[in-house]
Coordinates of C-alpha atoms in Angstrom, one line a residue:
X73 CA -19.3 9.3 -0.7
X74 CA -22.1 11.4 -1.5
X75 CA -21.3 15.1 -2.2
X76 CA -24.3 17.6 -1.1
X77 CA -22.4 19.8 0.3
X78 CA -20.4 18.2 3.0
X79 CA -19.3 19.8 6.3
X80 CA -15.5 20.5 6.8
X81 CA -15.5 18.9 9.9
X82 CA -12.0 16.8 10.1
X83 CA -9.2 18.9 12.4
X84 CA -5.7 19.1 11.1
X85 CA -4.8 16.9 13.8
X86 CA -6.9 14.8 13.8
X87 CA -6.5 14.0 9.7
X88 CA -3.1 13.4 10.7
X89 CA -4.1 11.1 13.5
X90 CA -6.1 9.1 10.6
X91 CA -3.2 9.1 8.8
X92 CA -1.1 7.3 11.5
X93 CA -3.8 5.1 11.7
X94 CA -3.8 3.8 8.2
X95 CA -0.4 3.5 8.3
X96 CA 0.3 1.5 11.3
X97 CA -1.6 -2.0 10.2
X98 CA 0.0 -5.2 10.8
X99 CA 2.9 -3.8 9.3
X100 CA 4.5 -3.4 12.4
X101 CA 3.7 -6.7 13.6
X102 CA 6.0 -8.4 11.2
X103 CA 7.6 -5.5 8.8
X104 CA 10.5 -5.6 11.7
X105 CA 10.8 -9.5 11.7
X106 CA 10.5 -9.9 7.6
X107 CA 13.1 -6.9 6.5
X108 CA 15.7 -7.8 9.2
X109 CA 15.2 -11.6 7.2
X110 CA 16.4 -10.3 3.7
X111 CA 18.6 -7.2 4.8
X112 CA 19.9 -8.0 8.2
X113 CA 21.1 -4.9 10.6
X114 CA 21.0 -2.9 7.4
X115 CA 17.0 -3.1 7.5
X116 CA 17.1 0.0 9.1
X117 CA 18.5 2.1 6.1
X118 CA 15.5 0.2 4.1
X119 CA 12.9 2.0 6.2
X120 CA 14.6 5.6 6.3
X121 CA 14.9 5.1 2.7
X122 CA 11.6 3.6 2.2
X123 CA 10.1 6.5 4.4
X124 CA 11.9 9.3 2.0
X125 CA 10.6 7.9 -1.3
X126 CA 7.2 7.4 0.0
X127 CA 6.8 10.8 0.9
X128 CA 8.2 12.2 -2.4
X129 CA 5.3 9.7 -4.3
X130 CA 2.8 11.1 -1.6
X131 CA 3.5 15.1 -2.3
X132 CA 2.1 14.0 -6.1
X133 CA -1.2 12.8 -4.7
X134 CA -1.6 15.7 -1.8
X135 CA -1.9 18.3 -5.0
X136 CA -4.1 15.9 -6.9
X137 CA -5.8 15.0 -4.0
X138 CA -6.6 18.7 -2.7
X139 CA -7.8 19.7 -6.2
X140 CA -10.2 16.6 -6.4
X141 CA -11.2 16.6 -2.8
X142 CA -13.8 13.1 -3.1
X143 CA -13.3 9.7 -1.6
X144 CA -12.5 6.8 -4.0
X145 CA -9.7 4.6 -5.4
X146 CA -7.0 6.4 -6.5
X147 CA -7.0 5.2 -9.9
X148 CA -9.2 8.3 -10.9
X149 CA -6.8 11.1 -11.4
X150 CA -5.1 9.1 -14.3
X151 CA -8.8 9.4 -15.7
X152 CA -8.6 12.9 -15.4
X153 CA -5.3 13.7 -17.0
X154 CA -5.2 11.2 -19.3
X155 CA -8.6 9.6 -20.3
X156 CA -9.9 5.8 -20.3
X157 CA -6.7 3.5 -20.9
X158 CA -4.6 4.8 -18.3
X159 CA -7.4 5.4 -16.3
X160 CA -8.4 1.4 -16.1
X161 CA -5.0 0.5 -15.6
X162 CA -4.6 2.5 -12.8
X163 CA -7.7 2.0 -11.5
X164 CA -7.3 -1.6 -11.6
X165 CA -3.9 -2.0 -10.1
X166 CA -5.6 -0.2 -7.3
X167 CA -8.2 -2.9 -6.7
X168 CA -5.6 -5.5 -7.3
X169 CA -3.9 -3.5 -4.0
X170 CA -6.6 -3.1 -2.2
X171 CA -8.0 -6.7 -2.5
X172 CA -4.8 -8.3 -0.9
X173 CA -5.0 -6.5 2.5
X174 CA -8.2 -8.0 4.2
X175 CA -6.4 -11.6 3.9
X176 CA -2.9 -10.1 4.7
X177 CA -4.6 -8.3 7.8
X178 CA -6.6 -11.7 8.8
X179 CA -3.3 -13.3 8.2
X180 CA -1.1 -11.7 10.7
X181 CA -3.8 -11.9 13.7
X182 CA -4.2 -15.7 12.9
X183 CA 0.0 -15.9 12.7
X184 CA 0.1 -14.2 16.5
X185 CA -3.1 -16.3 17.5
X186 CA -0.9 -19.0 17.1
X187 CA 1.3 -18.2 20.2
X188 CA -1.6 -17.6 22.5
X189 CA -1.1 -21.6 24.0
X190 CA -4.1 -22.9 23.4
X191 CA -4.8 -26.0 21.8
X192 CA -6.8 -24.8 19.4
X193 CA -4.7 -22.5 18.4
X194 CA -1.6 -23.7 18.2
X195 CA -1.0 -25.9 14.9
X196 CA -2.4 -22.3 13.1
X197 CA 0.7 -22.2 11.5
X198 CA 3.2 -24.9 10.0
X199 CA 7.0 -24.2 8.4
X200 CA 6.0 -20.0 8.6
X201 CA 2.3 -20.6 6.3
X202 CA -1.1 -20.9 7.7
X203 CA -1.8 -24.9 7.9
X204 CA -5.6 -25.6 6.8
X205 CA -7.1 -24.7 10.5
X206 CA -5.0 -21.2 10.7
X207 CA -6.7 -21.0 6.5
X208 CA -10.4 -22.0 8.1
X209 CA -9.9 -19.0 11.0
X210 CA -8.7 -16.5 8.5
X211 CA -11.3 -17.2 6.4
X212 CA -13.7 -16.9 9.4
X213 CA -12.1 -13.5 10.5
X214 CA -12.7 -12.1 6.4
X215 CA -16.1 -13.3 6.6
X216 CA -16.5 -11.2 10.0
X217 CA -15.3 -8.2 8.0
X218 CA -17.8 -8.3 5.5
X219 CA -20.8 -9.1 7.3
X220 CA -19.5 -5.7 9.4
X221 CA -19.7 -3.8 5.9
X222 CA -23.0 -5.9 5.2
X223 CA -25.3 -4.2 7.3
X224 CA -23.8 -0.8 7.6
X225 CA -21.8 2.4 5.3
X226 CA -19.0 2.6 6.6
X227 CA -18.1 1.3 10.6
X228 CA -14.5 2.0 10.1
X229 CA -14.9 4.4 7.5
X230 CA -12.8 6.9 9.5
X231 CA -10.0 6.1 12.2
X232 CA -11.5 7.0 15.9
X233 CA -8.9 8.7 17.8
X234 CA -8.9 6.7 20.7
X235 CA -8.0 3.2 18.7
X236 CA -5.3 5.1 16.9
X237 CA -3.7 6.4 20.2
X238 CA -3.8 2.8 21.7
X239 CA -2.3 1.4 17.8
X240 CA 0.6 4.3 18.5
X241 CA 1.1 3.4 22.2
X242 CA 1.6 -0.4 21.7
X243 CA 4.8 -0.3 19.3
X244 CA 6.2 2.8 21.2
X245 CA 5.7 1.0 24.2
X246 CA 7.3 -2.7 23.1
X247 CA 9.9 -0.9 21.0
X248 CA 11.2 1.1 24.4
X249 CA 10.8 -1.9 26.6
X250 CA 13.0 -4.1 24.2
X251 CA 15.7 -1.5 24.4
X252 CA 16.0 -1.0 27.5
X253 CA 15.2 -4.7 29.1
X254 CA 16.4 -7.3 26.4
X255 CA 19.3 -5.0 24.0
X256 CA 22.1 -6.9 22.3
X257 CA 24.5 -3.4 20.3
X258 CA 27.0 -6.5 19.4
X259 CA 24.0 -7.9 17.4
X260 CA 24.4 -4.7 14.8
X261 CA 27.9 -5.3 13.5
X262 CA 28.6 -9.3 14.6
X263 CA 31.2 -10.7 12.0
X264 CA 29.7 -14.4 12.7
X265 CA 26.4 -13.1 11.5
X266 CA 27.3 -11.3 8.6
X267 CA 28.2 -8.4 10.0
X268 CA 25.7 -5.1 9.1
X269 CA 24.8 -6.0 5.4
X270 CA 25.4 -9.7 5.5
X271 CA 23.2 -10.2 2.5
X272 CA 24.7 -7.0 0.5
X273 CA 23.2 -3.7 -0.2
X274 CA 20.8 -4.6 -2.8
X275 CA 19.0 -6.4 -0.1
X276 CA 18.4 -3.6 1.9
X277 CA 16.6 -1.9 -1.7
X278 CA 14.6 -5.7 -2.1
X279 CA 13.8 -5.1 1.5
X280 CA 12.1 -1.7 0.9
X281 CA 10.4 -3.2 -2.3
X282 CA 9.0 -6.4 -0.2
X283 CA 10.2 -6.9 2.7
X284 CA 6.6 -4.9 4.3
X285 CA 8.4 -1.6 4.3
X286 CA 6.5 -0.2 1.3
X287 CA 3.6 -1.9 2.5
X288 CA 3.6 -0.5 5.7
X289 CA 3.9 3.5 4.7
X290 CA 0.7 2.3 2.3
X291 CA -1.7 4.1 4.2
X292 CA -0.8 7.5 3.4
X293 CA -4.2 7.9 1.4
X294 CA -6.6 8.0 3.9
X295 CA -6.0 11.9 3.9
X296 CA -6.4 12.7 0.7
X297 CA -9.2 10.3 0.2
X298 CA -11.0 12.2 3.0
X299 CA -9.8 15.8 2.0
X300 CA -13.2 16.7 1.0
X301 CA -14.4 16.9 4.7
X302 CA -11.2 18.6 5.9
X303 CA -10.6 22.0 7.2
X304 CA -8.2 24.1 5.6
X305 CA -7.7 21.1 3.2
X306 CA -4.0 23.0 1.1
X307 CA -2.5 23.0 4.5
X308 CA -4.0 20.5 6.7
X309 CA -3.5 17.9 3.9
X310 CA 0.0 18.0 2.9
X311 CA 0.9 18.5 6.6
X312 CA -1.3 15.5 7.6
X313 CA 0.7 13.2 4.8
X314 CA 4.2 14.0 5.3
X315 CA 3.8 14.5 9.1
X316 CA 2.0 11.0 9.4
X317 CA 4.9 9.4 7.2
X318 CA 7.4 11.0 9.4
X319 CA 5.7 10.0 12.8
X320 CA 5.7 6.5 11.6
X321 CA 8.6 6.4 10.2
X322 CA 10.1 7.1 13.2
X323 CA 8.2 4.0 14.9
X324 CA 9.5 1.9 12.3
X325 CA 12.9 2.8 12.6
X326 CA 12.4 2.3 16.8
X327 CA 10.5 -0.5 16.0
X328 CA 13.6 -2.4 13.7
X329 CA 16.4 -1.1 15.7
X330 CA 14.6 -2.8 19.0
X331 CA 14.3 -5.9 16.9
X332 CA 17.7 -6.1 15.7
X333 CA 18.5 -5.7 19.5
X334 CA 16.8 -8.3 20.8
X335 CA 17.0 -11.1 19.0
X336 CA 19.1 -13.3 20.8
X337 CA 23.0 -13.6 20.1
X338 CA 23.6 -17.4 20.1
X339 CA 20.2 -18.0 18.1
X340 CA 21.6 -15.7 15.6
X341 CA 25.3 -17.0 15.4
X342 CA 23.2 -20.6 15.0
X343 CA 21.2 -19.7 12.3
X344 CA 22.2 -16.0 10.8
X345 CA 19.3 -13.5 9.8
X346 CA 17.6 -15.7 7.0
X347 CA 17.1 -18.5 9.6
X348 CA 15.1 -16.6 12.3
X349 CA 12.0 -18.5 13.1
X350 CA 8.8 -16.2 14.7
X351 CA 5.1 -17.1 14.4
X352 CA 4.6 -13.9 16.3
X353 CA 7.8 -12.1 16.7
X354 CA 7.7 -9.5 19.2
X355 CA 5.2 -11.1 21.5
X356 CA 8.0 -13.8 21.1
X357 CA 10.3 -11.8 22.2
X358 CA 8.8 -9.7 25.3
X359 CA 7.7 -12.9 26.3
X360 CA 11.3 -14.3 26.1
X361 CA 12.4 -11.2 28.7
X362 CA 9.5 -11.9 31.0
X363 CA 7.6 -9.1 30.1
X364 CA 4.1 -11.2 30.0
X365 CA 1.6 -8.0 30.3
X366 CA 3.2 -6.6 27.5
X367 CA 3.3 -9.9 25.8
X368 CA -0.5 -10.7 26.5
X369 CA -1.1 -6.8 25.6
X370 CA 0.4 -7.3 22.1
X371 CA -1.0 -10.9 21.4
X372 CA -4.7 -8.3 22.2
X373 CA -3.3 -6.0 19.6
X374 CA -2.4 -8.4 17.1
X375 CA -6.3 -9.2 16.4
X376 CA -7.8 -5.7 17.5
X377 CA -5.5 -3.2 15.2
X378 CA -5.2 -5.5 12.0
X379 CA -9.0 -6.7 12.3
X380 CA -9.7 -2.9 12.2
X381 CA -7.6 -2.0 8.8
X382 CA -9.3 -5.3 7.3
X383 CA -13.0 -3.7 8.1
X384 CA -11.9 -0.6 6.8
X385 CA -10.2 -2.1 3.9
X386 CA -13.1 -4.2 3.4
X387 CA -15.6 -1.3 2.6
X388 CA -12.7 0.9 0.8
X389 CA -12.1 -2.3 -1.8
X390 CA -16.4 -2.2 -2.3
X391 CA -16.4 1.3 -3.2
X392 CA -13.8 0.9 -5.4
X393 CA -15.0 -1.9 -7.3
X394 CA -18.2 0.2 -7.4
X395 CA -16.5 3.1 -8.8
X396 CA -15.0 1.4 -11.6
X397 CA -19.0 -0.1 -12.4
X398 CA -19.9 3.4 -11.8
X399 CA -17.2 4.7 -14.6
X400 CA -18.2 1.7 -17.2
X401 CA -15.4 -0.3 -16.3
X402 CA -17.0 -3.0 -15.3
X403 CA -20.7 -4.8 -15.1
X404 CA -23.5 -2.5 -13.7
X405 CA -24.8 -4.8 -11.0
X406 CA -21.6 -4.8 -9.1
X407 CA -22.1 -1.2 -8.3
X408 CA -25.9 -1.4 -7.3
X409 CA -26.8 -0.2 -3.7
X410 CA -28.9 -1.7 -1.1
X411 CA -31.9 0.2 -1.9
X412 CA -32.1 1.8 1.7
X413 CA -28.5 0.6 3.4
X414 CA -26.5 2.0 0.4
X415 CA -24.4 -1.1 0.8
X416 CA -22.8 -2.3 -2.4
X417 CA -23.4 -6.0 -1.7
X418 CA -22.4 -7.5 -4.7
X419 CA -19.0 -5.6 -4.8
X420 CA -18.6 -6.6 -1.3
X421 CA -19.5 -10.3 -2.2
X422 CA -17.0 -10.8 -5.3
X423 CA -14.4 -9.2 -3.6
X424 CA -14.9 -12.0 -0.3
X425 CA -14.2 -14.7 -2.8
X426 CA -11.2 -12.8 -4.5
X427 CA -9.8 -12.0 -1.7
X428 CA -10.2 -15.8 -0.5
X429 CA -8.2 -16.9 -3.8
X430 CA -4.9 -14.4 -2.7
X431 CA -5.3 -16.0 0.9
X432 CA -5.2 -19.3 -0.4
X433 CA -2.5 -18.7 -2.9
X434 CA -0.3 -16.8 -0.1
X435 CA -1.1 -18.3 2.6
X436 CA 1.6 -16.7 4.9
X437 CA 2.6 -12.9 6.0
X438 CA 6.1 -12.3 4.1
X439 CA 4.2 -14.0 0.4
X440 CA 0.9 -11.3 0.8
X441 CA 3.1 -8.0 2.1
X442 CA 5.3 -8.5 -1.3
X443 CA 2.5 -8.8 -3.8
X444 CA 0.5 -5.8 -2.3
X445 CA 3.9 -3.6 -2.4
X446 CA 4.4 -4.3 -5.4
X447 CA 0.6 -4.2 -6.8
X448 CA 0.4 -0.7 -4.9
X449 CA 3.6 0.6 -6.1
X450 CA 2.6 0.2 -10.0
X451 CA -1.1 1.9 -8.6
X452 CA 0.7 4.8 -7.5
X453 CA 3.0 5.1 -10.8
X454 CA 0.4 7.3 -13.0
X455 CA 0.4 10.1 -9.5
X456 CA 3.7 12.0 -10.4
X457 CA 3.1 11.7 -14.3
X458 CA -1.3 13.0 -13.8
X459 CA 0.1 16.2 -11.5
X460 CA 2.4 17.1 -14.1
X461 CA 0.3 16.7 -16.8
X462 CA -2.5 18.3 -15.4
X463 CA -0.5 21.7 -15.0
X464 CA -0.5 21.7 -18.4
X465 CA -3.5 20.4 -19.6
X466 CA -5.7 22.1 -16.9
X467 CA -3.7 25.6 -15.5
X468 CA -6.9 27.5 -14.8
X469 CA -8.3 24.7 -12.6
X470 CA -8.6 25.2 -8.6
X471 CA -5.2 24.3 -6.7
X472 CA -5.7 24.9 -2.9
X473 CA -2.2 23.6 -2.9
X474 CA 0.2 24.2 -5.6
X475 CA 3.5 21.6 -5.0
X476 CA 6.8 23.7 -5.0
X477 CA 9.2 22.6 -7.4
X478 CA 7.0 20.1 -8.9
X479 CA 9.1 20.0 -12.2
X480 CA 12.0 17.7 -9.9
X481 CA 9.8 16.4 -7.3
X482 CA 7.4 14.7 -10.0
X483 CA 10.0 13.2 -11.8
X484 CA 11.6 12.0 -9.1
X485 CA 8.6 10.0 -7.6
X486 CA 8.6 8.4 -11.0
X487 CA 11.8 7.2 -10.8
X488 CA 11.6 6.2 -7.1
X489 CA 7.9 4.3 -8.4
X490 CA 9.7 2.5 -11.3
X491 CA 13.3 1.8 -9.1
X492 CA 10.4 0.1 -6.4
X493 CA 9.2 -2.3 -9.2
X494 CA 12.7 -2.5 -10.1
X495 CA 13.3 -4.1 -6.8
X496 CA 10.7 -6.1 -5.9
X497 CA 12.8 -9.0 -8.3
X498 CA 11.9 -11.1 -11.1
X499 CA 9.7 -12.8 -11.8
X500 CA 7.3 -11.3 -8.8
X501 CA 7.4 -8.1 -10.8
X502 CA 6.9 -9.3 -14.0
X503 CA 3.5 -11.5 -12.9
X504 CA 2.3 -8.4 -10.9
X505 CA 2.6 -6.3 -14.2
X506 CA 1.0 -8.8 -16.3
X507 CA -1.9 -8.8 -13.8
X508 CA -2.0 -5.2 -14.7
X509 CA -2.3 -5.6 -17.9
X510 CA -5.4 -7.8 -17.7
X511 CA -7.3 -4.6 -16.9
X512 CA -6.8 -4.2 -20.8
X513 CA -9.3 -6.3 -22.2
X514 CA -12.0 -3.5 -19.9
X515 CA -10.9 -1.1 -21.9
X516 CA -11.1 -3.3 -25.0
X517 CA -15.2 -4.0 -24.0
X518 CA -15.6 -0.6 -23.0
X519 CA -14.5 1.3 -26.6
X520 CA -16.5 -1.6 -28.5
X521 CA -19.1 -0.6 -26.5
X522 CA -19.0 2.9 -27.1
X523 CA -18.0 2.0 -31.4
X524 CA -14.7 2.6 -31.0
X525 CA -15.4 6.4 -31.3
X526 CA -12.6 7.8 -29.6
X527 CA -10.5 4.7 -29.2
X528 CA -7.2 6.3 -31.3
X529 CA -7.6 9.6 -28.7
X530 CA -7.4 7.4 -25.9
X531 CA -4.5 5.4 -27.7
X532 CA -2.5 8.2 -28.3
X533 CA -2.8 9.7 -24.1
X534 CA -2.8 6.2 -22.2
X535 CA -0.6 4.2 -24.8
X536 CA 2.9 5.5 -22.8
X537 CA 1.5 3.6 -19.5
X538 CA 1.0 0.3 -21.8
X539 CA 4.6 0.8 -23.4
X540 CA 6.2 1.8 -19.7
X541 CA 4.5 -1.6 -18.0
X542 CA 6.0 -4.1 -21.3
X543 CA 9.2 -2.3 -20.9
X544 CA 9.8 -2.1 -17.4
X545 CA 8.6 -6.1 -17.4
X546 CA 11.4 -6.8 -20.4
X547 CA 14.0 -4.5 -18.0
X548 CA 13.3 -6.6 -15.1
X549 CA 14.0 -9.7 -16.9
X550 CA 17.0 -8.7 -18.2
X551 CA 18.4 -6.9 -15.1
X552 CA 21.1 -8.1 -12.6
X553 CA 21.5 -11.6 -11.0
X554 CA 21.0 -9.3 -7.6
X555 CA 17.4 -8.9 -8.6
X556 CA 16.3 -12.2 -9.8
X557 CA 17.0 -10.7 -13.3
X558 CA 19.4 -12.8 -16.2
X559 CA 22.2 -10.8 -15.2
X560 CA 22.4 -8.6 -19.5
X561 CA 22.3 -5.4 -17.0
X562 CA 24.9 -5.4 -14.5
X563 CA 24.1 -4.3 -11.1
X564 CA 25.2 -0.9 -10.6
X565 CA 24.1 0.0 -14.5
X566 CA 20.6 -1.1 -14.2
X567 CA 19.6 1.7 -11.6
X568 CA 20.8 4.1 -14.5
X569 CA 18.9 2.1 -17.1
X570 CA 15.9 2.1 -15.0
X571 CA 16.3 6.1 -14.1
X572 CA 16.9 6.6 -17.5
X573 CA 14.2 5.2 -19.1
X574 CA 11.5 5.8 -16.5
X575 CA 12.6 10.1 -17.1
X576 CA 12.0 8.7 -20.8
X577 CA 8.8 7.3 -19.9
X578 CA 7.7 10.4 -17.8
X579 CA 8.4 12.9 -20.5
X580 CA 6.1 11.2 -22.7
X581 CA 3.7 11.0 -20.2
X582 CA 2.9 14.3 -19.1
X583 CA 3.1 15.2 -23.4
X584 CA 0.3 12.8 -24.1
X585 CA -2.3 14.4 -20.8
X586 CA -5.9 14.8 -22.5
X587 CA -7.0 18.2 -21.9
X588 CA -10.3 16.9 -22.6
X589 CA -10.3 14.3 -20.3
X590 CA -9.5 16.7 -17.8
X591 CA -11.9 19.2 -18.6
X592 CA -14.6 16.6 -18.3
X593 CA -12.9 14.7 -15.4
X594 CA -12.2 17.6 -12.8
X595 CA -15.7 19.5 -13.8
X596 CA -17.4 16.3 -13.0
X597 CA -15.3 16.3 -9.5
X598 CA -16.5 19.9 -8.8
X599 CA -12.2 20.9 -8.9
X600 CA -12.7 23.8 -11.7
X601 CA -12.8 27.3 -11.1
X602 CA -16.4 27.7 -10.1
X603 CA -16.9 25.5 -7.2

């Protein structure tokens, strides 16, 4: 985004509005259907829980954010507090993020196309994954989302209130109707089910990790990405994040209770919670009650709202693949603009093709919402750990918004980041933090490049993040049976172990910022004293 002095044009509500937007993406569609899978009634605890944590990680970002009020990934402000390493790591885990959500977007209209009754759609999807023609029209509908961004800035850039009130009024609307036409209160506690945690407890915290719950709150960003063009930014900001976490929070939780409640009793005593079968599961189920204009309502939704977050996503992914050619982290001609469009075409064109790979690697909803969650969770990681350190690296710099008691609510979103990964189960974790680490070999180029001038600077403030990913990947190996782990850390001990060593791991963090980083970083964002 360019930065002549832009307008502050963006109302407190309706920043929050775009919040809600980015939030509520296909998550909704299947996050209900997926988390009731692993967790069973207890889903519902995953989503108030995964709500809470999600805000405390937020509040990190809202101070960064309001300091360094510019649009990009959000892998920066690790740049800014502690230099090059940690700032291609985070940066990188960010475009990992990013690059899964076009195909899991693509993927969940193509899932509900596949209960529209048509003959062309209907073999879309075989044994819950996209067969080859369901593959062939999510492809189609990824290549529609680029040759939006082809032509054009930013289409989507910003939510328009009017889709975002009809994305609201959809799930309200099915998540009332279920309640009061098709509800089942004997399906929360049946003993021939499995009663309320018939999978255990530390389902319900895998459910957070994967089950789409993380992935669904993902969108808090927007705000803060766009908190350069927003009124009032210290309060509308912070009010726009936690508010628009809350709001949907509170359509999650309506959303999962209304599933829960309508799934049908004898189909559940037949095959329990793991052996629900939905291509499209709450057009499934209105349809079931007879409710066909809300079925054929919701079967509209299922390509308008997610084909909208993939456009969007589309061009967000470009300009963060452009950003890190822009910082030297990665070949100049991928961040070249369309000399009079100001397109980044070749960004856009190598992220079609990655995004194709994850597509054809995941093929189905469940696979695609874990690896994001977890690729999102480890981008987020550096937030709490960069707001602490720049307090004391950069005190004089310009805080709109100064977080009240930072010194537990930082630490805490640590925690909650690393407990996340923690959860997501080995080995998913372990391959999702080794695909982090390939961002190393960047910063490898980039200091040969630059004769290793300040390489044992940039050693000393980014090594922690290296040390934190190898031992949180050797903790999740060794952790409990529950979490796919070898069982050396009994369940119970390894959320202390984890705690313990991510507070470890944050204290030598915020002691190894790089005050000159920051001074270079945040005058080159305008965020000192001055602007």
């Amino acid at each position: 985004m360019t930065h002549h002095k832009e307008k502050r044009s963006i109302s407190p509500l309706a920043l929050m509005f775009t919040c809600l937007g980015s939030i509520i993406g296909s998550g909704w569609l299947f996050g209900a259907f997926n988390t009731a899978k692993i967790a069973g009634p207890a889903a519902i605890l995953a989503w108030i829980l995964g709500m809470l944590m999600m805000i405390v990680i937020a509040l990190s970002y809202v101070e960064l954010g309001t300091m360094s009020p510019e649009s990009g990934g959000m892998g920066r402000y690790a740049q800014y507090s502690h230099g090059p390493l940690a700032g291609v790591l985070a940066s990188w885990a960010n475009w990992i993020s990013m690059l899964v959500i076009p195909p899991i977007e693509a993927v969940a209209s193509v899932q509900y196309m596949a209960g529209w009754g048509l003959s062309w759609t209907q073999g879309f999807v075989q044994g819950g994954s996209l067969s080859s023609s369901g593959l062939l029209a999510a492809t189609l509908l990824m290549l529609l989302y680029v040759l939006l961004n082809f032509w054009t800035v930013a289409l989507f850039a910003k939510s328009n209130t009017a889709i975002t009130f009809f994305k609201l009024v959809v799930p309200l609307l099915t998540g009332v109707c279920l309640l009061y036409y098709g509800f089942h209160p004997q399906n929360f506690t049946d003993p021939a089910a499995g009663g309320v945690a018939p999978y255990g407890w530390a389902a319900v915290l895998t459910g957070v990790a994967t089950g789409g719950v993380v992935f669904s709150f993902n969108g808090f960003q927007s705000p803060i990405n766009l908190a350069g063009e927003a009124q009032r930014p210290g309060r509308s900001v912070p009010l726009a994040v936690v508010g628009g976490l809350l709001l949907a929070g509170l359509i999650y939780v309506l959303l999962q209770v209304a599933f829960i409640g309508a799934v049908d009793p004898q189909t559940l005593h037949a095959a329990g919670w793991k052996g629900l079968h939905f291509k499209s599961p709450f057009a499934e189920l209105v349809g079931a009650l007879g409710l066909n204009w809300l079925a054929l309502t919701l079967y509209a939704d299922a390509v308008i709202s997610p084909s909208g977050t993939g456009i969007t996503y589309t061009a967000t992914t470009a300009r963060a693949l452009q950003a890190l050619s822009r910082s030297g982290y990665m070949p100049a001609w991928l961040g070249r603009l369309h000399p009079t469009l100001r397109v980044p075409r070749a960004a856009l064109i190598v992220n079609l093709v990655l995004s194709l790979l994850a597509l054809y690697l995941f093929p189905n909803w469940e696979e695609l919402a874990a690896v994001v969650s977890v690729t999102c969770v480890v981008g987020f990681l550096t937030g709490p750990v960069s707001v602490a350190s720049l307090r004391r690296t950069a005190p004089d710099a310009r805080r709109p918004l100064r977080l009240p008691a930072l010194n537990l609510l930082a630490p805490l979103g640590f925690v909650f980041a690393s407990l996340l990964v923690y959860w997501s189960r080995w080995p998913l974790n372990g391959e999702i933090m080794l695909l982090v680490m390939l961002g190393l070999p960047i910063f490898l180029v980039l200091q040969a490049r630059e004769g290793w001038r300040d390489t044992p600077r940039h050693l000393r403030s980014g090594g922690w993040l290296v040390a934190y990913l190898a031992v949180m990947t050797l903790l999740s190996y060794l952790g409990s049976h529950e979490f796919g782990g070898i069982g050396l850390l009994p369940y119970g001990v390894d959320f202390a172990v984890v705690a313990a060593v991510s507070l470890a791991f944050y204290s030598w963090g915020i002691r190894s910022g790089d005050a000159q980083a920051a001074s270079e970083g945040l005058a080159g964002s305008h965020a000192l004293s001055g602007d």
